[in-house]
Tab-separated table of C-alpha atoms in Angstrom:
chain	number	residue	atom	x	y	z
A	26	MET	CA	44.735	-22.747	43.473
A	27	ASP	CA	46.095	-25.630	45.753
A	28	VAL	CA	49.239	-26.140	47.679
A	29	GLN	CA	51.158	-27.705	44.767
A	30	GLN	CA	50.031	-25.236	42.258
A	31	LEU	CA	51.313	-22.561	44.697
A	32	ALA	CA	54.778	-24.373	45.003
A	33	ASP	CA	54.914	-24.894	41.407
A	34	LEU	CA	54.244	-21.089	40.742
A	35	LEU	CA	56.761	-19.745	43.098
A	36	ALA	CA	59.444	-22.106	41.725
A	37	GLY	CA	58.793	-20.881	38.389
A	38	VAL	CA	59.365	-17.312	39.288
A	39	ARG	CA	62.491	-18.294	41.187
A	40	ALA	CA	63.796	-20.115	38.454
A	41	GLY	CA	62.647	-17.373	36.111
A	42	THR	CA	60.522	-19.342	33.615
A	43	VAL	CA	57.257	-17.618	34.885
A	44	PRO	CA	57.041	-13.871	34.545
A	45	ALA	CA	56.473	-11.906	37.765
A	46	ASP	CA	53.829	-9.937	36.284
A	47	GLU	CA	52.149	-13.528	35.271
A	48	ALA	CA	52.582	-14.679	38.936
A	49	LEU	CA	51.044	-11.373	40.052
A	50	ALA	CA	47.977	-11.738	38.050
A	51	ARG	CA	47.592	-15.498	39.047
A	52	LEU	CA	48.048	-14.673	42.637
A	53	ARG	CA	45.505	-11.966	42.430
A	54	ARG	CA	42.730	-14.737	41.960
A	55	LEU	CA	43.671	-16.148	45.242
A	56	PRO	CA	41.410	-14.347	47.737
A	57	TYR	CA	38.181	-15.333	45.194
A	58	ALA	CA	36.551	-15.026	41.859
A	59	GLU	CA	33.298	-13.578	41.108
A	60	VAL	CA	31.561	-15.735	38.649
A	61	ALA	CA	27.752	-16.122	38.060
A	62	GLY	CA	26.680	-14.126	41.635
A	63	ALA	CA	28.932	-16.240	43.557
A	64	ARG	CA	32.268	-15.359	45.048
A	65	ILE	CA	34.626	-18.679	44.461
A	66	ASP	CA	36.934	-19.266	47.616
A	67	HIS	CA	40.034	-20.227	45.468
A	68	HIS	CA	42.533	-20.594	48.444
A	69	ARG	CA	40.371	-22.652	51.156
A	70	SER	CA	42.489	-25.611	50.003
A	71	LEU	CA	45.608	-23.656	51.003
A	72	ARG	CA	43.792	-22.871	54.411
A	73	THR	CA	42.241	-26.051	55.189
A	74	GLY	CA	43.683	-28.681	53.018
A	75	HIS	CA	40.550	-29.255	51.024
A	76	PRO	CA	38.696	-27.193	48.441
A	77	GLU	CA	35.273	-25.460	48.568
A	78	ALA	CA	32.069	-27.255	47.385
A	79	VAL	CA	29.260	-26.085	44.994
A	80	TYR	CA	25.904	-26.508	46.661
A	81	GLY	CA	23.364	-27.276	44.542
A	82	PRO	CA	20.151	-25.888	45.894
A	83	GLY	CA	18.952	-22.490	45.292
A	84	LYS	CA	21.309	-22.124	42.008
A	85	SER	CA	20.164	-22.289	38.444
A	86	PRO	CA	21.446	-24.911	36.124
A	87	SER	CA	23.905	-22.129	34.366
A	88	GLN	CA	24.942	-20.655	37.544
A	89	CYS	CA	26.198	-24.188	38.708
A	90	ALA	CA	27.516	-25.010	35.186
A	91	ARG	CA	29.631	-21.786	35.381
A	92	ILE	CA	30.753	-22.214	38.882
A	93	VAL	CA	32.248	-25.581	38.268
A	94	ALA	CA	33.909	-24.450	35.610
A	95	GLU	CA	35.569	-21.784	37.375
A	96	MET	CA	36.648	-24.157	40.151
A	97	LEU	CA	38.332	-26.414	37.567
A	98	SER	CA	40.114	-23.628	36.203
A	99	GLY	CA	41.422	-22.451	39.324
A	100	SER	CA	42.770	-25.703	41.215
A	101	SER	CA	44.083	-29.269	40.182
A	102	GLY	CA	42.319	-31.077	42.857
A	103	PRO	CA	38.735	-32.221	43.207
A	104	VAL	CA	35.316	-30.529	42.747
A	105	LEU	CA	32.096	-31.188	44.020
A	106	LEU	CA	28.746	-30.391	43.024
A	107	THR	CA	26.284	-31.456	46.028
A	108	ARG	CA	22.623	-31.862	46.231
A	109	ALA	CA	22.308	-31.215	42.307
A	110	SER	CA	19.080	-31.709	40.496
A	111	PRO	CA	18.891	-33.414	37.090
A	112	ALA	CA	18.804	-30.193	35.421
A	113	GLN	CA	21.670	-28.806	37.319
A	114	THR	CA	23.807	-32.230	36.957
A	115	GLU	CA	23.318	-32.037	33.105
A	116	ALA	CA	24.017	-28.482	32.634
A	117	SER	CA	27.173	-28.966	34.368
A	118	LEU	CA	28.654	-32.164	32.800
A	119	ALA	CA	27.715	-30.468	29.411
A	120	ALA	CA	30.016	-27.530	30.472
A	121	CYS	CA	32.563	-29.909	32.063
A	122	PRO	CA	32.709	-33.190	30.877
A	123	GLY	CA	34.247	-35.994	32.519
A	124	GLY	CA	32.094	-35.497	36.024
A	125	ALA	CA	31.081	-38.907	38.027
A	126	VAL	CA	27.352	-38.603	39.144
A	127	HIS	CA	26.507	-40.542	42.357
A	128	ARG	CA	22.913	-40.862	43.366
A	129	PRO	CA	21.406	-43.130	45.609
A	130	ALA	CA	20.500	-46.600	44.609
A	131	ASP	CA	17.444	-47.091	42.765
A	132	ARG	CA	16.071	-43.362	43.627
A	133	GLU	CA	17.073	-41.762	40.278
A	134	PRO	CA	14.442	-39.233	39.272
A	135	GLU	CA	12.529	-40.229	35.911
A	136	ALA	CA	12.553	-36.856	34.817
A	137	ALA	CA	14.428	-33.694	34.591
A	138	ASP	CA	11.707	-31.491	36.027
A	139	GLU	CA	10.488	-34.343	38.893
A	140	THR	CA	10.132	-32.831	42.187
A	141	VAL	CA	12.709	-34.502	44.571
A	142	ASN	CA	13.687	-34.817	47.938
A	143	PRO	CA	16.815	-32.917	48.793
A	144	VAL	CA	18.507	-36.029	50.158
A	145	ASP	CA	17.673	-37.659	46.749
A	146	LEU	CA	19.615	-35.498	44.664
A	147	ALA	CA	23.036	-35.908	42.948
A	148	THR	CA	26.677	-35.481	44.153
A	149	VAL	CA	29.070	-34.940	41.159
A	150	VAL	CA	32.744	-35.369	41.611
A	151	TRP	CA	35.377	-34.012	38.702
A	152	ARG	CA	38.829	-35.171	39.411
A	153	ALA	CA	38.697	-37.297	42.508
A	154	ALA	CA	41.837	-37.941	44.155
A	155	GLY	CA	43.846	-41.127	44.024
A	156	ALA	CA	43.254	-44.188	46.180
A	157	ARG	CA	43.793	-43.881	49.769
A	158	PRO	CA	44.468	-46.716	52.299
A	159	GLU	CA	42.246	-45.827	55.050
A	160	ARG	CA	38.944	-47.303	56.043
A	161	VAL	CA	35.623	-45.819	56.871
A	162	VAL	CA	32.542	-47.663	57.459
A	163	VAL	CA	29.371	-45.894	56.666
A	164	ALA	CA	26.931	-47.422	58.757
A	165	SER	CA	23.179	-46.742	58.356
A	166	ALA	CA	20.221	-47.713	60.542
A	167	GLY	CA	17.562	-48.467	57.773
A	168	THR	CA	17.411	-48.294	54.090
A	169	ALA	CA	15.369	-44.972	54.442
A	170	ASP	CA	18.752	-43.496	55.753
A	171	GLY	CA	20.417	-44.560	52.386
A	172	PRO	CA	20.228	-41.563	50.577
A	173	VAL	CA	22.384	-39.595	53.479
A	174	ALA	CA	24.826	-42.347	53.472
A	175	ALA	CA	25.342	-42.293	50.219
A	176	GLU	CA	26.050	-38.604	49.726
A	177	ALA	CA	28.400	-39.341	52.596
A	178	ALA	CA	30.230	-41.946	50.568
A	179	ALA	CA	30.145	-40.058	47.188
A	180	VAL	CA	32.137	-37.332	49.061
A	181	LEU	CA	34.438	-39.792	50.511
A	182	SER	CA	35.107	-40.994	47.065
A	183	ALA	CA	36.010	-37.575	45.735
A	184	PHE	CA	38.939	-37.731	48.241
A	185	GLY	CA	40.373	-40.964	47.545
A	186	VAL	CA	38.480	-42.912	50.341
A	187	SER	CA	36.568	-45.981	49.563
A	188	ALA	CA	33.628	-46.016	52.021
A	189	GLU	CA	32.651	-49.629	53.320
A	190	PRO	CA	28.900	-49.473	53.605
A	191	VAL	CA	27.015	-51.464	56.576
A	192	THR	CA	23.294	-51.224	55.878
A	193	ASP	CA	20.178	-52.012	57.790
A	194	ILE	CA	21.666	-52.570	61.241
A	195	GLY	CA	18.971	-50.460	63.289
A	196	LEU	CA	18.464	-51.771	66.943
A	197	ALA	CA	15.393	-52.800	66.357
A	198	GLY	CA	16.918	-55.917	65.051
A	199	LEU	CA	19.760	-56.168	67.168
A	200	HIS	CA	21.211	-59.234	65.989
A	201	ARG	CA	21.885	-57.254	62.581
A	202	PHE	CA	24.142	-55.027	64.584
A	203	LEU	CA	25.689	-57.739	66.369
A	204	ALA	CA	26.710	-59.404	63.440
A	205	GLU	CA	28.713	-56.507	62.157
A	206	ILE	CA	30.467	-55.582	65.171
A	207	ASP	CA	33.804	-56.932	64.249
A	208	THR	CA	33.651	-54.627	60.623
A	209	LEU	CA	32.830	-51.536	62.795
A	210	ALA	CA	35.798	-52.004	65.002
A	211	SER	CA	38.186	-52.347	62.768
A	212	ALA	CA	37.500	-48.896	60.779
A	213	ASP	CA	39.502	-45.960	60.827
A	214	VAL	CA	36.241	-43.589	61.116
A	215	VAL	CA	32.569	-44.634	61.479
A	216	ILE	CA	30.100	-42.422	60.027
A	217	VAL	CA	26.860	-43.611	61.620
A	218	VAL	CA	23.671	-42.452	59.695
A	219	ALA	CA	20.279	-42.877	61.606
A	220	GLY	CA	16.704	-41.533	61.898
A	221	MET	CA	13.570	-42.357	64.159
A	222	GLU	CA	15.322	-41.969	67.614
A	223	GLY	CA	19.002	-42.320	66.767
A	224	ALA	CA	20.016	-44.988	69.015
A	225	LEU	CA	22.391	-46.626	66.563
A	226	ALA	CA	24.986	-44.143	67.082
A	227	THR	CA	24.929	-44.743	70.745
A	228	ALA	CA	25.443	-48.543	70.224
A	229	VAL	CA	28.479	-48.018	67.632
A	230	ALA	CA	30.510	-45.625	69.761
A	231	GLY	CA	30.120	-47.909	72.930
A	232	VAL	CA	32.154	-50.955	70.994
A	233	VAL	CA	34.431	-48.973	68.435
A	234	PRO	CA	37.695	-47.482	69.247
A	235	ALA	CA	37.746	-45.263	66.088
A	236	PRO	CA	35.958	-41.609	65.886
A	237	VAL	CA	32.433	-42.093	65.417
A	238	ILE	CA	30.731	-39.582	63.315
A	239	ALA	CA	26.911	-39.190	63.583
A	240	VAL	CA	24.022	-37.912	60.818
A	241	PRO	CA	20.736	-37.767	61.981
A	242	THR	CA	18.206	-38.049	59.520
A	243	SER	CA	14.694	-36.886	58.776
A	244	ALA	CA	13.447	-40.429	58.460
A	245	GLY	CA	10.825	-41.396	60.995
A	246	TYR	CA	7.243	-41.112	62.252
A	247	GLY	CA	5.480	-38.061	64.020
A	248	ALA	CA	7.692	-38.025	67.170
A	249	ALA	CA	10.814	-38.211	65.213
A	250	LEU	CA	10.195	-34.498	64.263
A	251	ASP	CA	12.069	-34.517	60.830
A	252	GLY	CA	15.331	-35.470	62.206
A	253	VAL	CA	15.155	-33.522	65.675
A	254	THR	CA	14.529	-36.216	67.709
A	255	ALA	CA	17.733	-38.179	66.274
A	256	LEU	CA	19.566	-35.036	66.806
A	257	LEU	CA	18.894	-34.570	70.151
A	258	ALA	CA	19.299	-38.106	70.989
A	259	MET	CA	22.957	-38.029	69.508
A	260	HIS	CA	24.017	-35.043	71.121
A	261	ALA	CA	22.772	-36.550	74.657
A	262	SER	CA	24.292	-39.710	74.156
A	263	CYS	CA	25.914	-41.451	77.001
A	264	ALA	CA	28.710	-42.868	74.683
A	265	ALA	CA	31.409	-40.341	74.949
A	266	GLY	CA	33.421	-38.645	72.228
A	267	ILE	CA	30.421	-38.649	69.379
A	268	THR	CA	30.688	-35.891	66.753
A	269	VAL	CA	27.323	-35.044	65.595
A	270	VAL	CA	26.544	-33.249	62.265
A	271	GLY	CA	23.483	-31.551	61.292
A	272	ILE	CA	20.074	-33.723	59.982
A	273	ASP	CA	20.734	-35.119	56.653
A	274	ASN	CA	24.072	-33.660	56.273
A	275	GLY	CA	26.111	-36.784	54.866
A	276	PHE	CA	28.779	-33.988	53.386
A	277	GLY	CA	29.206	-32.429	56.449
A	278	ALA	CA	30.227	-36.071	57.958
A	279	ALA	CA	32.587	-36.792	55.149
A	280	MET	CA	34.310	-33.640	55.495
A	281	ALA	CA	34.902	-34.367	59.118
A	282	ALA	CA	36.038	-37.794	58.531
A	283	MET	CA	38.779	-36.456	56.092
A	284	ARG	CA	39.948	-33.838	58.731
A	285	ILE	CA	40.411	-36.636	61.050
A	286	LEU	CA	42.115	-39.027	58.300
A	287	ASP	CA	44.289	-36.144	57.021
A	288	LEU	CA	45.696	-35.330	60.415
A	289	ALA	CA	46.228	-38.841	61.382
A	290	ALA	CA	48.379	-39.087	58.169
A	291	GLY	CA	50.079	-36.138	58.764
A	292	SER	CA	48.640	-34.694	55.262
A	293	ASN	CA	47.090	-31.447	56.502
A	294	SER	CA	49.697	-29.530	54.718
A	295	GLY	CA	47.309	-27.456	52.965
A	296	THR	CA	46.888	-25.262	56.239
A	297	VAL	CA	49.092	-22.076	56.021
């Protein structure tokens, strides 16, 4: 249940069009609903302004389908299934048609049982919100960082924000970065996605006034340590004020951006 649904329910009780027993039955669902071994947090959007998302790994296709169906029935806002395998995507769309599937470009698995890297999995969005005016730039250091950047862009799209991609501007080719400074500096929020040594986040945060959310990725050779080097470098950045999320966490970066945008727009009315 989201803010508007709760307001409509209370208005219906006040007007006498919704019986008190019916309102009570619906309010009992607010804390959570138990479905397919999961406890669905139906009132998270009331507290934070954004709904819970469904994390695909570790769940069977049928579990994903049942959880998505429950979430769609319990609110009117966007519903997201993240890091979904082909089988999870297929089952969820069969049970709940109308979802938009977002996959990293040119990386769609060839078969439903193909083993894929977690960052190559799909983000599926049902009931995306209407378009918003804010500009979020998602800047990636290299094409290997593309899947994580794509996840961030897909999550932003669920909430009506069209991410502007700026790709392959890693600092090994400084001229490529310098060519995009005007684009970066005009954004409301910049999400920086980088592996290797993660230096791009410091460079961006040193030239833009907007909040910078840094996402270390697992791309890189031996001493990159599957993203740990980039993670530590971003935390140790000499550019003040960078926000750093976990390795390969495009979802977390997008949700951090949404909290910033909602606060700036004065639309964090979901919090009670």
